[in-house]
mmCIF file with all atom_site columns, C-alpha atoms in Angstrom:
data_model
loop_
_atom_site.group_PDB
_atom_site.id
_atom_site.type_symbol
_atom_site.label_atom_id
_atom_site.label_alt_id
_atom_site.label_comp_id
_atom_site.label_asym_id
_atom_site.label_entity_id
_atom_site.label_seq_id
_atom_site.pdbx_PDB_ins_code
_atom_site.Cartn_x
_atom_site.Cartn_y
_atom_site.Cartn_z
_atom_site.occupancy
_atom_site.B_iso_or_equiv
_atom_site.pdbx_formal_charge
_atom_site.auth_seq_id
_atom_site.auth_comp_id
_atom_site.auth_asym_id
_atom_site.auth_atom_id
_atom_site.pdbx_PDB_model_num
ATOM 1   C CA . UNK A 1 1   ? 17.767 -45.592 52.620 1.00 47.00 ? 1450 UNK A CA 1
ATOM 2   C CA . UNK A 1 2   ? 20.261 -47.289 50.940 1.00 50.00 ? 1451 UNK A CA 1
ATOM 3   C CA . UNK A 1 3   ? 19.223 -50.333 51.824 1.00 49.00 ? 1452 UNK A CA 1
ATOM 4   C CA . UNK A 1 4   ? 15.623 -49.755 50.148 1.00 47.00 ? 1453 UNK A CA 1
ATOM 5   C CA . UNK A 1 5   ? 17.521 -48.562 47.117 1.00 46.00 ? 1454 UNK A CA 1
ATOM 6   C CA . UNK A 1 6   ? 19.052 -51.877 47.218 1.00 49.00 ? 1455 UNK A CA 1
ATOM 7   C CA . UNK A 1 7   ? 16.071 -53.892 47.537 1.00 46.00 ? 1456 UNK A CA 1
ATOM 8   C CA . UNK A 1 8   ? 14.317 -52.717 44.564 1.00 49.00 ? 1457 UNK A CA 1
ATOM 9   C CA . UNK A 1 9   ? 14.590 -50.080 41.141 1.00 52.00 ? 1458 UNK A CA 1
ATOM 10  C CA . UNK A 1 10  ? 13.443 -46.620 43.184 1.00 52.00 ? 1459 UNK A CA 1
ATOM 11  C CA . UNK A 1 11  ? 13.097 -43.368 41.556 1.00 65.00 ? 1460 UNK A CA 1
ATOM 12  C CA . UNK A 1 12  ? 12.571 -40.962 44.565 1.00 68.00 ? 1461 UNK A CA 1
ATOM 13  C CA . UNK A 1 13  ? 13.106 -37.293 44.016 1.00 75.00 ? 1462 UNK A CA 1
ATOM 14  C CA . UNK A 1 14  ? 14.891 -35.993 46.543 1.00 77.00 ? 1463 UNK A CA 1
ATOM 15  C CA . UNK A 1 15  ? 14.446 -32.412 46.982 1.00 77.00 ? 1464 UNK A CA 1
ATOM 16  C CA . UNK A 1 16  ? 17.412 -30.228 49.327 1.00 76.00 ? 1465 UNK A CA 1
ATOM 17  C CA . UNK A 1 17  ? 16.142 -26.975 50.865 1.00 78.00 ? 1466 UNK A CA 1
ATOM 18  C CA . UNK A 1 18  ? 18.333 -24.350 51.606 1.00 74.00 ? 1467 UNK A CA 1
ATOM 19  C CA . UNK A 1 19  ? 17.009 -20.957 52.508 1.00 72.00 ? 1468 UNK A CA 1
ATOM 20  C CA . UNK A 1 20  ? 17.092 -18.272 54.788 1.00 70.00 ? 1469 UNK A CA 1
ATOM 21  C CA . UNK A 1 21  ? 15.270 -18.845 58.062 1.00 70.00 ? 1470 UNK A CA 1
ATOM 22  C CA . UNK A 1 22  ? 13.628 -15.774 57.265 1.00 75.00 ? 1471 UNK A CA 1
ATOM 23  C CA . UNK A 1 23  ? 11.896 -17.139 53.693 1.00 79.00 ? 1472 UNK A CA 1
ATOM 24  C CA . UNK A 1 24  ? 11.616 -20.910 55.565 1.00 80.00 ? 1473 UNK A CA 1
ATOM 25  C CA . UNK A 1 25  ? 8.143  -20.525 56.352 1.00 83.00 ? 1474 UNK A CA 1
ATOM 26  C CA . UNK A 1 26  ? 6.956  -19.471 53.495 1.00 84.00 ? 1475 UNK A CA 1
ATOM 27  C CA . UNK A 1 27  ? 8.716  -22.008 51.289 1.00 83.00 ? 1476 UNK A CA 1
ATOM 28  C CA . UNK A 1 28  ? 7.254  -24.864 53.566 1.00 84.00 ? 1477 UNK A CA 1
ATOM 29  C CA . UNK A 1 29  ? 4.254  -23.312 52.934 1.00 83.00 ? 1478 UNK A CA 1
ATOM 30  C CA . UNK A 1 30  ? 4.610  -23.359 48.863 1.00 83.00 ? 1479 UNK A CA 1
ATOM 31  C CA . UNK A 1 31  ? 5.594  -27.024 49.245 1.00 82.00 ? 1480 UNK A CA 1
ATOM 32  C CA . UNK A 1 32  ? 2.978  -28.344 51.413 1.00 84.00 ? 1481 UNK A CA 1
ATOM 33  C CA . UNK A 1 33  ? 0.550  -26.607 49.478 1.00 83.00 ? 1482 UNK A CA 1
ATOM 34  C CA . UNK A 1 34  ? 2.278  -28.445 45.990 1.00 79.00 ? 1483 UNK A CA 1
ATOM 35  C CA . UNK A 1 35  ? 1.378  -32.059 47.964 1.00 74.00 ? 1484 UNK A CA 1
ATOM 36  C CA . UNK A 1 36  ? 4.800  -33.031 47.288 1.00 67.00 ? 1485 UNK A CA 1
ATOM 37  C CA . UNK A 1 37  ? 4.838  -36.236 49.180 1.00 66.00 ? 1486 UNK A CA 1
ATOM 38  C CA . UNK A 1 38  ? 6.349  -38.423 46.204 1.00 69.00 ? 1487 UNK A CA 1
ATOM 39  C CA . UNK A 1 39  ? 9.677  -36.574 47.190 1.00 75.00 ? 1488 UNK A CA 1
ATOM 40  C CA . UNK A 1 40  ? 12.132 -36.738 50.098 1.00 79.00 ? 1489 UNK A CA 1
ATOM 41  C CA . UNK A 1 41  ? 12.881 -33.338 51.561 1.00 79.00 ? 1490 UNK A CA 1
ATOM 42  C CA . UNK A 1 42  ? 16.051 -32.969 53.084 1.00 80.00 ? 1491 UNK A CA 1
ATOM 43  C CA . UNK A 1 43  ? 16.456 -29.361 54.590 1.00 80.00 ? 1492 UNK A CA 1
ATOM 44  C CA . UNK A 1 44  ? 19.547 -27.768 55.345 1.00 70.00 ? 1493 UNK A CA 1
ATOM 45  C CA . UNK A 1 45  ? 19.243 -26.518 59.331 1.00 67.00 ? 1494 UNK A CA 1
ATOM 46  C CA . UNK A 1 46  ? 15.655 -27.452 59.579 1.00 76.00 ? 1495 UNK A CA 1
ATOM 47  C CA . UNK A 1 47  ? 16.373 -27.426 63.673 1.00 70.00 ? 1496 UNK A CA 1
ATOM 48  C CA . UNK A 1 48  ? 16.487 -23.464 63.559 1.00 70.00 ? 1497 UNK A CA 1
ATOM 49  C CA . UNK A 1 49  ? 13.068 -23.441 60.778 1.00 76.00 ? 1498 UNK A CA 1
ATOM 50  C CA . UNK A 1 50  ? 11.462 -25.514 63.195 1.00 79.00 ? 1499 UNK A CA 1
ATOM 51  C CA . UNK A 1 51  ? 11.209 -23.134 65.654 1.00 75.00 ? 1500 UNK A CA 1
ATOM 52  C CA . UNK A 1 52  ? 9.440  -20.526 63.722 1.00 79.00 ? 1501 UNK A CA 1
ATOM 53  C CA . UNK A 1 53  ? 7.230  -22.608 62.119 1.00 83.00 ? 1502 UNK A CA 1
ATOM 54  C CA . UNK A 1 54  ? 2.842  -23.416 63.344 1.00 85.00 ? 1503 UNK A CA 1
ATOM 55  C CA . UNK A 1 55  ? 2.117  -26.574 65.178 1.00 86.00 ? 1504 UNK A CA 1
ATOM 56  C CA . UNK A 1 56  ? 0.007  -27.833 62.348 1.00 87.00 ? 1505 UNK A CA 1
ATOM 57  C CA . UNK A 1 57  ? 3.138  -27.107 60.005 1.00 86.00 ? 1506 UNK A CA 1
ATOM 58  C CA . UNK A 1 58  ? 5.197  -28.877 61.729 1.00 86.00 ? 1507 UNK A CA 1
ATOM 59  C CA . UNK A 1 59  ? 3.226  -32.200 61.694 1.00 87.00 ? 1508 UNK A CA 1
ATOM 60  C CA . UNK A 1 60  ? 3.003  -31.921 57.961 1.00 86.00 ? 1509 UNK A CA 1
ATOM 61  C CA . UNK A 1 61  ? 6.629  -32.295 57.391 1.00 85.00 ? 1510 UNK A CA 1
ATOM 62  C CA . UNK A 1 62  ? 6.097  -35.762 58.673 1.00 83.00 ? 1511 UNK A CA 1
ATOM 63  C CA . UNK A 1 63  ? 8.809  -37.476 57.341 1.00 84.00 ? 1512 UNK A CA 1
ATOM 64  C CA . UNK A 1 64  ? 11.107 -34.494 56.460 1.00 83.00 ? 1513 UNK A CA 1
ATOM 65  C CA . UNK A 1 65  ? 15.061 -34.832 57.004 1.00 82.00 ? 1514 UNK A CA 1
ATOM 66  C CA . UNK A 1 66  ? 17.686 -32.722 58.916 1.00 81.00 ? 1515 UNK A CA 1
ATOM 67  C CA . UNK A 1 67  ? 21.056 -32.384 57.830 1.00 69.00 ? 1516 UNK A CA 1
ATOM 68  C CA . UNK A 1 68  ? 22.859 -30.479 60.656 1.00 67.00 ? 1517 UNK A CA 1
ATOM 69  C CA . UNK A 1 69  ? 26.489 -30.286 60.202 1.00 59.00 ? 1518 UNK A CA 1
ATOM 70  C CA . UNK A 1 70  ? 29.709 -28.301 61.395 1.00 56.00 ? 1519 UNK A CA 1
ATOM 71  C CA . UNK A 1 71  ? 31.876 -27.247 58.728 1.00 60.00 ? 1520 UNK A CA 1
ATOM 72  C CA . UNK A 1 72  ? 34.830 -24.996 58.315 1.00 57.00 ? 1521 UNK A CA 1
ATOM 73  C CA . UNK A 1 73  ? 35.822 -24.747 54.745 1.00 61.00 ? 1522 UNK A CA 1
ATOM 74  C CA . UNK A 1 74  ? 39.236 -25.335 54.860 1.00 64.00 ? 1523 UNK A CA 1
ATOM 75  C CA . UNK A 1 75  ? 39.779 -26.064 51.258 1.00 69.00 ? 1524 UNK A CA 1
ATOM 76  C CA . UNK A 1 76  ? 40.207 -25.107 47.826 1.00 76.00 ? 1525 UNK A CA 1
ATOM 77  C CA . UNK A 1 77  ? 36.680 -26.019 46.749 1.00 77.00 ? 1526 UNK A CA 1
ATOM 78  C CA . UNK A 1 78  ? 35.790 -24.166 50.250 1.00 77.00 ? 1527 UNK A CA 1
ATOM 79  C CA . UNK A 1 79  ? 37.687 -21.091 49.348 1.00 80.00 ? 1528 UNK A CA 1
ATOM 80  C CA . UNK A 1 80  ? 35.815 -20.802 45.592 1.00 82.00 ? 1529 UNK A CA 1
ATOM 81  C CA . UNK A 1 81  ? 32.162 -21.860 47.534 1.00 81.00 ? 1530 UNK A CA 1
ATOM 82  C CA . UNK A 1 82  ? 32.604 -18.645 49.742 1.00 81.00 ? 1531 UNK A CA 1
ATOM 83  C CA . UNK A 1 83  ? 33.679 -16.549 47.298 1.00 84.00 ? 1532 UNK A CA 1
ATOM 84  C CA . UNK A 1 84  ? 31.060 -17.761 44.748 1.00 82.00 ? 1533 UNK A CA 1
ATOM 85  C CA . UNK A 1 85  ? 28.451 -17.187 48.386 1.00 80.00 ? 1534 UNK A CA 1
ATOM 86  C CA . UNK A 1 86  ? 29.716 -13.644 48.857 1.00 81.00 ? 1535 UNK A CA 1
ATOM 87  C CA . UNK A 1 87  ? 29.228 -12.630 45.022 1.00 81.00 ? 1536 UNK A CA 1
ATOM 88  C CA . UNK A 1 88  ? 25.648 -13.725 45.828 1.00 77.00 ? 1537 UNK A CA 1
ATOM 89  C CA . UNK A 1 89  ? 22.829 -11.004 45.481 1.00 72.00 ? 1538 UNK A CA 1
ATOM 90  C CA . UNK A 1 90  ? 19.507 -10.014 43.907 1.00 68.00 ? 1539 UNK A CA 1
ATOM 91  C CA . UNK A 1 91  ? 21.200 -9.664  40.433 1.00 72.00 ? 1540 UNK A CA 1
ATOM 92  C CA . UNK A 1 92  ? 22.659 -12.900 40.374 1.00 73.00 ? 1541 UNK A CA 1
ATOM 93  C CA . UNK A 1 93  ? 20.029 -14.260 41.727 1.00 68.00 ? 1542 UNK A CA 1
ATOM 94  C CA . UNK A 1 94  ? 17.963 -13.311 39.494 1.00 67.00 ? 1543 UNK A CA 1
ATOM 95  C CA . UNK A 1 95  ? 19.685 -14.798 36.839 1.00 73.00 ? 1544 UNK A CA 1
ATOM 96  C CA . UNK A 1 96  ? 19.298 -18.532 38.363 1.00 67.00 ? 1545 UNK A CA 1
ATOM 97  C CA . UNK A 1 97  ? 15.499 -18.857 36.868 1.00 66.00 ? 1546 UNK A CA 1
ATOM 98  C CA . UNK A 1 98  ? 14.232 -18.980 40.319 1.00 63.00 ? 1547 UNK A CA 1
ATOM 99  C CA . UNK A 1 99  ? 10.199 -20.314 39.384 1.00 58.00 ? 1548 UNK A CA 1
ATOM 100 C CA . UNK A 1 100 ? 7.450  -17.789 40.723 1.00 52.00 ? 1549 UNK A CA 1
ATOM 101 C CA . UNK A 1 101 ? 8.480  -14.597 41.487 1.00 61.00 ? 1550 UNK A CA 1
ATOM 102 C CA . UNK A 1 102 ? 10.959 -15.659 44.378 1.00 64.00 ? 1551 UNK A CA 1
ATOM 103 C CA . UNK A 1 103 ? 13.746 -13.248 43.896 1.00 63.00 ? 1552 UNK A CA 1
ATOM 104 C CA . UNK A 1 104 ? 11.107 -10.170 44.056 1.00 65.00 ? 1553 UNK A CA 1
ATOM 105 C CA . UNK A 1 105 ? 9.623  -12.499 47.586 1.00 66.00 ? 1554 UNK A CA 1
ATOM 106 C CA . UNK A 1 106 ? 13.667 -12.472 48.684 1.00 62.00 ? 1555 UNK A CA 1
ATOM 107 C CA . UNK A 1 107 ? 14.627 -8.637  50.358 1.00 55.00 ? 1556 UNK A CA 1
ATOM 108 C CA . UNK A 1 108 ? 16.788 -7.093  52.862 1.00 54.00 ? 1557 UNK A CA 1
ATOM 109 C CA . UNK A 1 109 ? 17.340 -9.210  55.269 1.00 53.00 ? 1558 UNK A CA 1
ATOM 110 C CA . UNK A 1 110 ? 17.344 -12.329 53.427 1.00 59.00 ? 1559 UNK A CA 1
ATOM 111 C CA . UNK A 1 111 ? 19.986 -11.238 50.975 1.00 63.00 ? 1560 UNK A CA 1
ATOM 112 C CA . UNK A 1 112 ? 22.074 -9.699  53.907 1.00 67.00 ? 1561 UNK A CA 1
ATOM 113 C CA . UNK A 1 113 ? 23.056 -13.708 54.355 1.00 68.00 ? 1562 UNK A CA 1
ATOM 114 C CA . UNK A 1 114 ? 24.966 -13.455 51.849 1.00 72.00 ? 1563 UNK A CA 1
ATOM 115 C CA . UNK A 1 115 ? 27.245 -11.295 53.610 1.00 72.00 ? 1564 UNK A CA 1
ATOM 116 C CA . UNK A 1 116 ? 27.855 -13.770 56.528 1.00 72.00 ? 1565 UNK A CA 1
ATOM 117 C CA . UNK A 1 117 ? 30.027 -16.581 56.022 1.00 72.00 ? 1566 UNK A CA 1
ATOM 118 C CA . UNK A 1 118 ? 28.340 -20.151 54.107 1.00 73.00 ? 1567 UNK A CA 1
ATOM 119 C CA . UNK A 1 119 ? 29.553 -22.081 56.890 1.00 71.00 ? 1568 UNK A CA 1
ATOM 120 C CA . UNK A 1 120 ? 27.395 -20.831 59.265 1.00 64.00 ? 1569 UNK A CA 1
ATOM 121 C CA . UNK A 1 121 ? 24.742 -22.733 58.475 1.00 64.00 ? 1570 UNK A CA 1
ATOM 122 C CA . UNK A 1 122 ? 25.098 -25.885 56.318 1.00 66.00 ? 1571 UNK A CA 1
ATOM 123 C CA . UNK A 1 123 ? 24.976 -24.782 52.623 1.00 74.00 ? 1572 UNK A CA 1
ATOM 124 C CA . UNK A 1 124 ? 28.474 -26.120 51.543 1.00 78.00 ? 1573 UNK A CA 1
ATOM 125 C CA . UNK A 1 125 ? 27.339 -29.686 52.889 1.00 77.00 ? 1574 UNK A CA 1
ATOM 126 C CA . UNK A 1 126 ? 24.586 -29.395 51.071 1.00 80.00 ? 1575 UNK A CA 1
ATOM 127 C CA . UNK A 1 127 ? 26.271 -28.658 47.930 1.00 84.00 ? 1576 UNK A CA 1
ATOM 128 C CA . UNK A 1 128 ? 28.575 -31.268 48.507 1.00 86.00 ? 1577 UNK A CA 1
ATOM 129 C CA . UNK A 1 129 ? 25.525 -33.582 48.573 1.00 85.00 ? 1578 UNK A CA 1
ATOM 130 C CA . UNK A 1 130 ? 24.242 -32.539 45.479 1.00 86.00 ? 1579 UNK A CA 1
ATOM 131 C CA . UNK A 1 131 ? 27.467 -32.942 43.836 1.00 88.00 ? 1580 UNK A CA 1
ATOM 132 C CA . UNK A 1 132 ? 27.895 -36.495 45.205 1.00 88.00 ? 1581 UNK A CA 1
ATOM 133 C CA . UNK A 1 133 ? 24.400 -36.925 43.778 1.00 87.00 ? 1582 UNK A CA 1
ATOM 134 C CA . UNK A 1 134 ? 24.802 -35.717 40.236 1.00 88.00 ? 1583 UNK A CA 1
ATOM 135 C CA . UNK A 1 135 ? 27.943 -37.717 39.545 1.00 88.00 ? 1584 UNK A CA 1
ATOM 136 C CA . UNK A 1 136 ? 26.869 -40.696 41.107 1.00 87.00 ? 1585 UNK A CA 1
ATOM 137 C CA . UNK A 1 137 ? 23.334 -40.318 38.622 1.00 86.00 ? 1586 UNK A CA 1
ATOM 138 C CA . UNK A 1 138 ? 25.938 -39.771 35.385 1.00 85.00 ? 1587 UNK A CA 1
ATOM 139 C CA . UNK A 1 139 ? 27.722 -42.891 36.593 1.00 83.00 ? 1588 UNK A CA 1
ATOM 140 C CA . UNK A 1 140 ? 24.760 -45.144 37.059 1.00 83.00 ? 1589 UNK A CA 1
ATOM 141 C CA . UNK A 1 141 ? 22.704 -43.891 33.859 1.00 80.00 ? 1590 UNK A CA 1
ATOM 142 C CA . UNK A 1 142 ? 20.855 -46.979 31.711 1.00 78.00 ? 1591 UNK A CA 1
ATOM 143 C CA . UNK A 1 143 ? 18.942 -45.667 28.666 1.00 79.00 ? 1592 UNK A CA 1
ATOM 144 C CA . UNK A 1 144 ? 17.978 -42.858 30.159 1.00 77.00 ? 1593 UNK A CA 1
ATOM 145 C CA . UNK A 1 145 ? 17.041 -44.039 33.756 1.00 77.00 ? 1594 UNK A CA 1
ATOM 146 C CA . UNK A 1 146 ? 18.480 -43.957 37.223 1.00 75.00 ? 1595 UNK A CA 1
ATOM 147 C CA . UNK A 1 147 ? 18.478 -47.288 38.819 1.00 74.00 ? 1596 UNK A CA 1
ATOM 148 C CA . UNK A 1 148 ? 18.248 -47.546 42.728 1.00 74.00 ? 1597 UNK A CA 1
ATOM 149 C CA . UNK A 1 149 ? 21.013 -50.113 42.930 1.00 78.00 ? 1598 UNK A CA 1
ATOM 150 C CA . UNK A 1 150 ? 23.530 -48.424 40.295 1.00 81.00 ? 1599 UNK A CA 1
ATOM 151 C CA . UNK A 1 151 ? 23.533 -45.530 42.549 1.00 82.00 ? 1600 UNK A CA 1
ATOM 152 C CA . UNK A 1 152 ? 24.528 -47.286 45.462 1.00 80.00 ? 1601 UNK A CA 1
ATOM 153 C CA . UNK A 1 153 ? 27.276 -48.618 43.622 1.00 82.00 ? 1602 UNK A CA 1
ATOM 154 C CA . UNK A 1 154 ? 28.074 -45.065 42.328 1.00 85.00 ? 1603 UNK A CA 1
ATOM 155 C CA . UNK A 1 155 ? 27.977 -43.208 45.295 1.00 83.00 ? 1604 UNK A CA 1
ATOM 156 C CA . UNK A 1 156 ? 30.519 -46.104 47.004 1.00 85.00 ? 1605 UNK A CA 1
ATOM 157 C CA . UNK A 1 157 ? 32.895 -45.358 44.018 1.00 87.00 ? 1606 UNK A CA 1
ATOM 158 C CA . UNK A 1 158 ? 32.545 -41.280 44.782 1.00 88.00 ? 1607 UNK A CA 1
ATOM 159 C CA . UNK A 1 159 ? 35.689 -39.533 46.355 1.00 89.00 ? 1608 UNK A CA 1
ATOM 160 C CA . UNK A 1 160 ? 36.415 -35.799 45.677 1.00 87.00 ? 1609 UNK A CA 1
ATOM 161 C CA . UNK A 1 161 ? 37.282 -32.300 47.498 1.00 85.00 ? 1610 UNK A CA 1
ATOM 162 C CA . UNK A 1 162 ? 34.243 -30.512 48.135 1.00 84.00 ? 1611 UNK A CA 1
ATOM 163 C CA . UNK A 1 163 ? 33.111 -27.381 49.670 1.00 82.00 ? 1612 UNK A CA 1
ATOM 164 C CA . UNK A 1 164 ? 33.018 -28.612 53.359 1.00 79.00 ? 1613 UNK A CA 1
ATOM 165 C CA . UNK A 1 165 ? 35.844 -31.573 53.158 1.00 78.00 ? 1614 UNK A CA 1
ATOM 166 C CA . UNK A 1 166 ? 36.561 -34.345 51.590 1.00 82.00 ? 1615 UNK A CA 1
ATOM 167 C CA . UNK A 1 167 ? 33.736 -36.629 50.207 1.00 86.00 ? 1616 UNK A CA 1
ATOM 168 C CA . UNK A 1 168 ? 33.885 -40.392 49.767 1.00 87.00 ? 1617 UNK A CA 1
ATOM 169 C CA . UNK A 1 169 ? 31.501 -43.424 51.328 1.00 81.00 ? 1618 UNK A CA 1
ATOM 170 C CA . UNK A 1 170 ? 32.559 -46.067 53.261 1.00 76.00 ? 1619 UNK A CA 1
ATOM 171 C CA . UNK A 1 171 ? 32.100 -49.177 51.447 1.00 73.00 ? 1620 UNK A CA 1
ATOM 172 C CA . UNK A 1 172 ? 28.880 -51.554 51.531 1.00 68.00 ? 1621 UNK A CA 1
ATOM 173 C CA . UNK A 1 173 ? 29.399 -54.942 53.275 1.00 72.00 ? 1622 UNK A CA 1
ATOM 174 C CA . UNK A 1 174 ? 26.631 -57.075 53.860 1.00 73.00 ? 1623 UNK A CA 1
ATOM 175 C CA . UNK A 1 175 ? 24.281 -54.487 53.718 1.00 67.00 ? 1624 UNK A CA 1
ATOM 176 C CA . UNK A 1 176 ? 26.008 -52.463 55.937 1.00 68.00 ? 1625 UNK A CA 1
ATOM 177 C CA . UNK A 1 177 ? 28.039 -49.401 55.183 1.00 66.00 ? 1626 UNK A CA 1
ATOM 178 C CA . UNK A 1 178 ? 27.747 -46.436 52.193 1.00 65.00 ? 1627 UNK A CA 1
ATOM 179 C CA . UNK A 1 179 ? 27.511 -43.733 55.378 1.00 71.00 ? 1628 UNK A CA 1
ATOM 180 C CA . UNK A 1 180 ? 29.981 -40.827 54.555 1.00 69.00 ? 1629 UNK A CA 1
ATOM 181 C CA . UNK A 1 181 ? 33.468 -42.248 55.536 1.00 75.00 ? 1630 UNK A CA 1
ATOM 182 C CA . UNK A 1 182 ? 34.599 -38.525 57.784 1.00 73.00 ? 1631 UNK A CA 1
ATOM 183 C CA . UNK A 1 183 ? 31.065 -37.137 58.639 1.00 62.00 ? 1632 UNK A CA 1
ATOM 184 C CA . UNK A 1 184 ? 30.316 -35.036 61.895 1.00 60.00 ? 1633 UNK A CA 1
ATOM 185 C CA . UNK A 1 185 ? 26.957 -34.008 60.990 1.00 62.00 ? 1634 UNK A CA 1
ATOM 186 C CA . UNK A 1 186 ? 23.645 -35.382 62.603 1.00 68.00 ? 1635 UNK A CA 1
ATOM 187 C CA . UNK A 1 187 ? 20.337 -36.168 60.366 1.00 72.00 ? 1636 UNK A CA 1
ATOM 188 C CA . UNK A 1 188 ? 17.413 -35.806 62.311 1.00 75.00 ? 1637 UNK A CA 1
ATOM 189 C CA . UNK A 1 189 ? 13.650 -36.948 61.181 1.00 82.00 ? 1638 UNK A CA 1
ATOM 190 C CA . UNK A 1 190 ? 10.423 -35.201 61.435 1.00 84.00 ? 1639 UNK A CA 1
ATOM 191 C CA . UNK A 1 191 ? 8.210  -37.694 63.582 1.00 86.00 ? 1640 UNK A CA 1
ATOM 192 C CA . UNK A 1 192 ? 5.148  -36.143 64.928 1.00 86.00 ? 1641 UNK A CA 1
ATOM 193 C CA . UNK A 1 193 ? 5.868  -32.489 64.713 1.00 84.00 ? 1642 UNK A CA 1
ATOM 194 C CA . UNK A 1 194 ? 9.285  -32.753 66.521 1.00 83.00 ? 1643 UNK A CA 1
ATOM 195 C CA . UNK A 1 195 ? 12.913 -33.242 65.147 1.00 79.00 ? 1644 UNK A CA 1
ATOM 196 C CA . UNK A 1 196 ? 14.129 -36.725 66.815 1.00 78.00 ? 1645 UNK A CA 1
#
């Protein structure tokens, strides 16, 4: 990817999905039926959603991203991420301007998540993301717009303590490089219906 943000001015939404496996389908569902596929969907533990979702499903998230990734939180930011997690219910929830009625769709079992421990599944990398995301975007602002090549540059200059470790890119050489520089987390792509 960054490599084709390199090679030309992009402006790709990228979309993160993090949910319980138990509202997975139906989110998948909401989104394929939205004909997103201007956007790059990255989804937090998609291995596990896989599993539950139709054969037919599964070959329309052609393209989709993994993000698998072990984490254990052993931080400041950490500590505040799983306390922020375990405040987490349908009150507050409802207070995030969720579109379409999805707190009401949300119930038992899907809020009882919030009970178990973020780093379970990979919700504090995925907040990490978006935060490398967001200040790498204020950095490489230009009247307004998001150029593909002053993000790269951005996200090479990020380095900060985030929920699941520290976050900073290795820097790009010849076209090489901008991968996270202390990753142990595997990104899988949707080819055919499977996860390879």
């Amino acid at each position: 990817l960054a490599s084709a943000l390199r090679s030309r001015e992009l402006k790709i939404p990228v979309v993160v999905v993090a949910v319980h496996e138990e509202a997975f389908p139906m989110v998948v569902t909401g989104i394929l039926q939205d004909k997103r596929h201007d956007r790059v969907f990255v989804v937090d533990t998609l291995t596990a959603g896989m599993a539950v979702l139709a054969t037919e499903t599964r070959l329309d998230l052609q393209g989709w991203l993994s993000l698998d990734h072990q984490q254990d939180g052993h931080s400041q930011v950490g500590s505040r991420f799983q306390e922020a997690w375990f405040s987490m219910g349908k009150a507050s929830l409802a207070k995030q301007h969720l579109p379409g009625g999805i707190v009401q769709q949300v119930k038992g079992r899907a809020l009882q998540m919030y009970g178990t421990s973020p780093f379970r599944i990979n919700t504090a990398q995925v907040l990490d993301a978006i935060i490398a995301a967001l200040l790498a975007a204020k950095d490489s602002v230009l009247n307004g717009e998001i150029f593909g090549q002053k993000l790269v540059e951005a996200l090479n200059r990020i380095s900060f303590h985030g929920a699941s470790g520290h976050i900073s890119f290795l820097p790009d050489i010849n076209g090489t490089g901008g991968d996270l520089a202390s990753a142990t987390f595997t990104v899988r792509q949707v080819q055919k219906g499977q996860l390879v």
